[in-house]
Short mmCIF file of C-alpha atoms and ligand atoms in Angstrom, two decimals:
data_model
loop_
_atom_site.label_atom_id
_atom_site.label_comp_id
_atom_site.label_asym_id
_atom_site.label_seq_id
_atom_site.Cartn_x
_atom_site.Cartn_y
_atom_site.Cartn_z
CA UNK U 9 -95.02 -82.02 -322.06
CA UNK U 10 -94.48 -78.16 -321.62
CA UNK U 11 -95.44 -76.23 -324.76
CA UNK U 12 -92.61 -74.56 -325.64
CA UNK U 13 -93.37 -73.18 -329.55
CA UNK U 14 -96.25 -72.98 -331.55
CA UNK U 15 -96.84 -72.12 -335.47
CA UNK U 16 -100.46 -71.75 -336.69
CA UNK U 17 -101.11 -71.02 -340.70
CA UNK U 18 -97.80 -69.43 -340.55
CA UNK U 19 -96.52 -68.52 -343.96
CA UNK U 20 -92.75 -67.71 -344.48
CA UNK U 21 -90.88 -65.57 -347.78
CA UNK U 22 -89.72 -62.72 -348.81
CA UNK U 23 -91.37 -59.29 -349.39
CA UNK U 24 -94.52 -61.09 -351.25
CA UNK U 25 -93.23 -64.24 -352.19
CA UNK U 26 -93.98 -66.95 -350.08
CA UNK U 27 -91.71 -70.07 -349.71
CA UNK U 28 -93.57 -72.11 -347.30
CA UNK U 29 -97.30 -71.80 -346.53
CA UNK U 30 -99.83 -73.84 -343.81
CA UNK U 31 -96.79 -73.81 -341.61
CA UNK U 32 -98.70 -75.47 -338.21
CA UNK U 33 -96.24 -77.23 -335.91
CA UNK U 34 -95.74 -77.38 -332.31
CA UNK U 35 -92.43 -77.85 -329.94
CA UNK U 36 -92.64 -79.12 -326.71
CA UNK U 37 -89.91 -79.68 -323.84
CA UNK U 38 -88.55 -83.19 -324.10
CA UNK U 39 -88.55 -83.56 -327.86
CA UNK U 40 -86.00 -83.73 -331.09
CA UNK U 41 -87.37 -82.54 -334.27
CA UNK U 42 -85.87 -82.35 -337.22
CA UNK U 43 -86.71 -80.05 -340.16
CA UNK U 44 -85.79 -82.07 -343.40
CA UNK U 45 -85.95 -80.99 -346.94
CA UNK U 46 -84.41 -80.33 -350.20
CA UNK U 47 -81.77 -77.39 -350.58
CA UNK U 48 -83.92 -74.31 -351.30
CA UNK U 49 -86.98 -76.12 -349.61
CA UNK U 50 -87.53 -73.25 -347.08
CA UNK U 51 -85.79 -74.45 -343.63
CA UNK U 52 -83.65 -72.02 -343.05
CA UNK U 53 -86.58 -69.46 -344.14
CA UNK U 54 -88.62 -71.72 -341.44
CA UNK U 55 -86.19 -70.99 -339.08
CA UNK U 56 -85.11 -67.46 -339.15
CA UNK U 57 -88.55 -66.73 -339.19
CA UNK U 58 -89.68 -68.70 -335.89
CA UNK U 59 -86.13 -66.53 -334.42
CA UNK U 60 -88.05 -63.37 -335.61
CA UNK U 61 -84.87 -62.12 -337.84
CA UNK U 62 -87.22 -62.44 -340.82
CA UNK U 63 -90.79 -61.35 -340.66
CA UNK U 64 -93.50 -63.58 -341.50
CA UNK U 65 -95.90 -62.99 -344.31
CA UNK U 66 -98.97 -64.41 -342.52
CA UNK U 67 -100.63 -66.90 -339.68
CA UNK U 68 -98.23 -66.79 -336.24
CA UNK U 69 -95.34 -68.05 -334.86
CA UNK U 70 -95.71 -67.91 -331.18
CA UNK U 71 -92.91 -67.94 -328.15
CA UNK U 72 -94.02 -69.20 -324.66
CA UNK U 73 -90.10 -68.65 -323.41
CA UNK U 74 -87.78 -65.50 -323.57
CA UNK U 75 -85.56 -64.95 -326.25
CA UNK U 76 -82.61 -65.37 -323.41
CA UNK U 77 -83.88 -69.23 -323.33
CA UNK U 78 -83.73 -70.03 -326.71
CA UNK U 79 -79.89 -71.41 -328.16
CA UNK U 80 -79.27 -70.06 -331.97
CA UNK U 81 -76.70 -72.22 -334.14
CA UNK U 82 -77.31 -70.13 -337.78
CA UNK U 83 -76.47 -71.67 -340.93
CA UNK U 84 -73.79 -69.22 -342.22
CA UNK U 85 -71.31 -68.37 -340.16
CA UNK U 86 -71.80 -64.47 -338.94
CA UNK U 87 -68.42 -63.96 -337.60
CA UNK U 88 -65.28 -61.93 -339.30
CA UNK U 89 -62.82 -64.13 -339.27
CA UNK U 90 -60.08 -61.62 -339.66
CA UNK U 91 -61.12 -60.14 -335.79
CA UNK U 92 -59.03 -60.84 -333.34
CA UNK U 93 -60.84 -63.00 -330.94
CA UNK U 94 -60.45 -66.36 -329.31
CA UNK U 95 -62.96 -69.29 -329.14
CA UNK U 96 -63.43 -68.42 -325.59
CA UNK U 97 -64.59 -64.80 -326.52
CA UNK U 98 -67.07 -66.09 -328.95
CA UNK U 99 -69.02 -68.49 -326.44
CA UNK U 100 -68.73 -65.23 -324.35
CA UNK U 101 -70.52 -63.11 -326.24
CA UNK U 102 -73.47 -65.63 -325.38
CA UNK U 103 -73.42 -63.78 -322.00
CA UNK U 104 -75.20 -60.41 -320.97
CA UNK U 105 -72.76 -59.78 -318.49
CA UNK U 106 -69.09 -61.10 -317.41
CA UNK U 107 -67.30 -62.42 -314.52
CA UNK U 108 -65.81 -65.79 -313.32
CA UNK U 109 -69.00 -67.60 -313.31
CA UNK U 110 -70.14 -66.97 -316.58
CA UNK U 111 -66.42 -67.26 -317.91
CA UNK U 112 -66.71 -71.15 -316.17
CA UNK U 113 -70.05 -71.62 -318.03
CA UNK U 114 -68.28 -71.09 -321.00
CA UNK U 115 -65.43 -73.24 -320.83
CA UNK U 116 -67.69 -76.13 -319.63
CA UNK U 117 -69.64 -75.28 -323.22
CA UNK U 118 -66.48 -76.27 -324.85
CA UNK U 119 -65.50 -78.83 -322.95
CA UNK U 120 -69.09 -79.92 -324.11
CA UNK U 121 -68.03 -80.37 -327.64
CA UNK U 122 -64.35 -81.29 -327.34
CA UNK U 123 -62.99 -77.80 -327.58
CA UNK U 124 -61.57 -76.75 -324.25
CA UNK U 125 -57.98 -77.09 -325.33
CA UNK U 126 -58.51 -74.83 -328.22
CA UNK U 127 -60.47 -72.18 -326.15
CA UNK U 128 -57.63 -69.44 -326.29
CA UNK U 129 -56.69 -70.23 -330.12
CA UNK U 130 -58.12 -67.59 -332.27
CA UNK U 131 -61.20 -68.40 -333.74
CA UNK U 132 -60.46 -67.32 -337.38
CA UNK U 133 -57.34 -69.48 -336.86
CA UNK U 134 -59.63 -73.06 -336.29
CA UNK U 135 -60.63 -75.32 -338.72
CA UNK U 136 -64.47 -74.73 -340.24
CA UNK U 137 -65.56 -77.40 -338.53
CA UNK U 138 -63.93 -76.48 -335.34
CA UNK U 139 -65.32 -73.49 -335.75
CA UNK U 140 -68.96 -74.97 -336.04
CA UNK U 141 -68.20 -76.30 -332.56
CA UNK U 142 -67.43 -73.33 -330.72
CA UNK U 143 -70.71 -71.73 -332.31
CA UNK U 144 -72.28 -74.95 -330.86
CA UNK U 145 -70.91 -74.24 -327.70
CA UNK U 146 -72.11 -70.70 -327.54
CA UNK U 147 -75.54 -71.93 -328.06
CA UNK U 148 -75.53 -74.55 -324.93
CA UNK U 149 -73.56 -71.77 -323.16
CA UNK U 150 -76.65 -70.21 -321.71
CA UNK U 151 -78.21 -73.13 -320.88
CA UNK U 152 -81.42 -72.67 -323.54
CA UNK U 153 -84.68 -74.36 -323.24
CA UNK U 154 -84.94 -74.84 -326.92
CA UNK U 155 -82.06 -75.38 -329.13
CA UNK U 156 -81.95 -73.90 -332.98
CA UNK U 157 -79.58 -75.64 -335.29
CA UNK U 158 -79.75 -74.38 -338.60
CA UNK U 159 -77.04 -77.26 -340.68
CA UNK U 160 -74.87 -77.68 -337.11
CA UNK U 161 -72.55 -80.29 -338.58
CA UNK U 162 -71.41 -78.96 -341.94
CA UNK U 163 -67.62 -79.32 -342.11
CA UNK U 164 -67.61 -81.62 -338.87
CA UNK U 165 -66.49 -85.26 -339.03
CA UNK U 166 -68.22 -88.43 -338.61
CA UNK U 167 -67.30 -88.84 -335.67
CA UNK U 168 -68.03 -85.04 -334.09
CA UNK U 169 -71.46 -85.37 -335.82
CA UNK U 170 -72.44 -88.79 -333.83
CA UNK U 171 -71.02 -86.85 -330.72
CA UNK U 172 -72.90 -84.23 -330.77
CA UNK U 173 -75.88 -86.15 -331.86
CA UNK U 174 -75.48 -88.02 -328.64
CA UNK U 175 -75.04 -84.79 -326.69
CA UNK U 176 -78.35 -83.38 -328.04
CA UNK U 177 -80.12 -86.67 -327.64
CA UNK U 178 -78.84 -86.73 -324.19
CA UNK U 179 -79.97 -83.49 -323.23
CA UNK U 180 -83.46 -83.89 -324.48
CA UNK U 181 -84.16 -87.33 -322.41
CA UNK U 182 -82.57 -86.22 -319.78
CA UNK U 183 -82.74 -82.46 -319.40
CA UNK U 184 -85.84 -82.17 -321.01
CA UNK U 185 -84.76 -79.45 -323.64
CA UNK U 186 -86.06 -79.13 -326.85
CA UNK U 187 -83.85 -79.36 -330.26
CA UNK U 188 -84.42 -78.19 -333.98
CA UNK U 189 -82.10 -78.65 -336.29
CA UNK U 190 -82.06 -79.13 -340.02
CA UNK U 191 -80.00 -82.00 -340.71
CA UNK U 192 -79.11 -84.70 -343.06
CA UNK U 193 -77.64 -86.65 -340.44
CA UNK U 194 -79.45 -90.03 -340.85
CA UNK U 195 -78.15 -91.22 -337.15
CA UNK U 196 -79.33 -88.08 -335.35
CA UNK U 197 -82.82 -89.28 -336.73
CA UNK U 198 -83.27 -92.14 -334.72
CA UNK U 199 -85.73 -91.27 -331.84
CA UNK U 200 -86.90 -87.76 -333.41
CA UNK U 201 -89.60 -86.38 -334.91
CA UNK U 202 -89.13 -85.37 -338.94
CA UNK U 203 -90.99 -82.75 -340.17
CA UNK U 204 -90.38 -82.61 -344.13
CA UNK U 205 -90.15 -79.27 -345.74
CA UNK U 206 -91.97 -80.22 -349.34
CA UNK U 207 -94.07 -78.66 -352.20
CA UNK U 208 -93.74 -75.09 -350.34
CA UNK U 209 -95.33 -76.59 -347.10
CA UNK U 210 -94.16 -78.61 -344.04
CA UNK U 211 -95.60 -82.21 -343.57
CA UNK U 212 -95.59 -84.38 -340.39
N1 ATP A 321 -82.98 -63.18 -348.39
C1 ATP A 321 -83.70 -63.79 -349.35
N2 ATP A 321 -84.45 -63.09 -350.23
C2 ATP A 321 -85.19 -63.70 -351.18
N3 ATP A 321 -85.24 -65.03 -351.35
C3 ATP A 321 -84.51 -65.79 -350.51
C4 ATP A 321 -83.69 -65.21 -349.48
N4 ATP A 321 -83.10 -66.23 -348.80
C5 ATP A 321 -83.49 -67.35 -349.39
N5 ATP A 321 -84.34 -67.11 -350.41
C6 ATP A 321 -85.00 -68.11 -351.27
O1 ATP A 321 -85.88 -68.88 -350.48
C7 ATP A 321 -85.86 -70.25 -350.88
C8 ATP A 321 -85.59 -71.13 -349.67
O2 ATP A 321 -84.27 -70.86 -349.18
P1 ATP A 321 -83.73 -71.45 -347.83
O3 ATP A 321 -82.40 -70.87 -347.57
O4 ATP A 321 -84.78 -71.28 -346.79
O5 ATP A 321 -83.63 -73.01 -348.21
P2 ATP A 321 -83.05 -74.23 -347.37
O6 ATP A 321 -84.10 -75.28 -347.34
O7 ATP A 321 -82.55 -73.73 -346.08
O8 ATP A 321 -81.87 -74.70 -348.30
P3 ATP A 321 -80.42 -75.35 -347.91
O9 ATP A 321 -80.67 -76.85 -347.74
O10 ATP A 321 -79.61 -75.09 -349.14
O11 ATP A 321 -79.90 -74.68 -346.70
C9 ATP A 321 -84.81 -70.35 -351.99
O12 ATP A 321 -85.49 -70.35 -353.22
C10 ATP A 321 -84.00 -69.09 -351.83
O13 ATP A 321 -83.52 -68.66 -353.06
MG1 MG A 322 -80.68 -73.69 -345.19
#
């Protein structure tokens, strides 16, 4: 399996508190790993921190693809709602440049996760968990390597969550990409590896 992501002693916080310490884990092509944990445990410091948006305090957190490759879904949403832009021109903004191509990658992104009827609605106008799905689709737009889903299905229904489950699980078996995601989704479990964010360290 191709070596996609590796941490070594990494240590993630704020200024000079650290939340999570001895941070050594590894993500290859082919795999689904989820980063489980109490609320406040440190996963979404984990994560921002293997993205770079938040410096780390020690150890390293090293990249063997481009930044281009690498699919973000964050947490909290980071969009205005009041602008005046469709769910199309979201998964869009994915894109370095334009054109019809890249305006077909998009649409097959929502299509993806049952959203191509709503791609002209404006985005502030969708539901929050319709919302979460067009941010999901402007992760897969690019067609990452690595996938990094920071809570994906808050606000989404059963039934989206085991859909998208399915759609990640699918893509790792049979594309060979790699997924993160903090979740709490017991079924999205089966057939990944858990890492447990506990005690101000990550285990397993
Ligand atoms: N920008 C920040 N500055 C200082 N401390 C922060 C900041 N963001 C988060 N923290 C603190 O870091 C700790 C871990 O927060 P984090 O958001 O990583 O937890 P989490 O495991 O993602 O929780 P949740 O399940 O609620 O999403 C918390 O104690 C939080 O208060
Ligand atoms: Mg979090």
């Amino acid at each position: 399996m191709s070596l996609l992501f590796r941490a070594v002693d990494g240590v993630c916080g704020y200024g000079l508190t650290a939340i999570v310490s001895a941070v050594n884990f590894e993500l290859c092509a082919g795999e689904f790993v989820i980063l489980e944990g109490a609320n406040g445990s440190g996963k979404s410091t984990i994560i921002r921190t293997i993205l770079g948006t938040q410096v780390s305090l020690g150890g390293s957190f090293t990249w063997n693809i481009p930044q281009e490759k690498i699919g973000v879904v964050p947490q909290d949403l980071p969009i205005d709602q009041s602008l005046p832009v469709t769910a199309l021109d979201l998964v869009l903004t994915a894109f370095l440049s334009g054109g019809k191509a890249v305006r077909s990658q998009a649409m097959l992104a929502l299509e993806q996760v049952g959203m191509e009827s709503l791609a002209h609605r404006r985005f502030g106008e969708l539901s929050g968990g319709q919302r979460r799905r067009v941010l999901f689709a402007r992760a897969l737009a690019t067609d990452p390597a690595c996938l990094i889903l920071d809570e994906p299905t808050v606000n989404m229904d059963a039934e989206t969550e085991l859909a998208l489950g399915e759609l990640l699980h699918r893509m790792v078996t049979v594309e060979q990409k790699c997924v993160l995601a903090t979740s709490h989704v017991t079924a999205w479990m089966n057939g990944s590896r858990v890492l447990r964010v506990e005690g101000g360290t990550v285990h397993g």
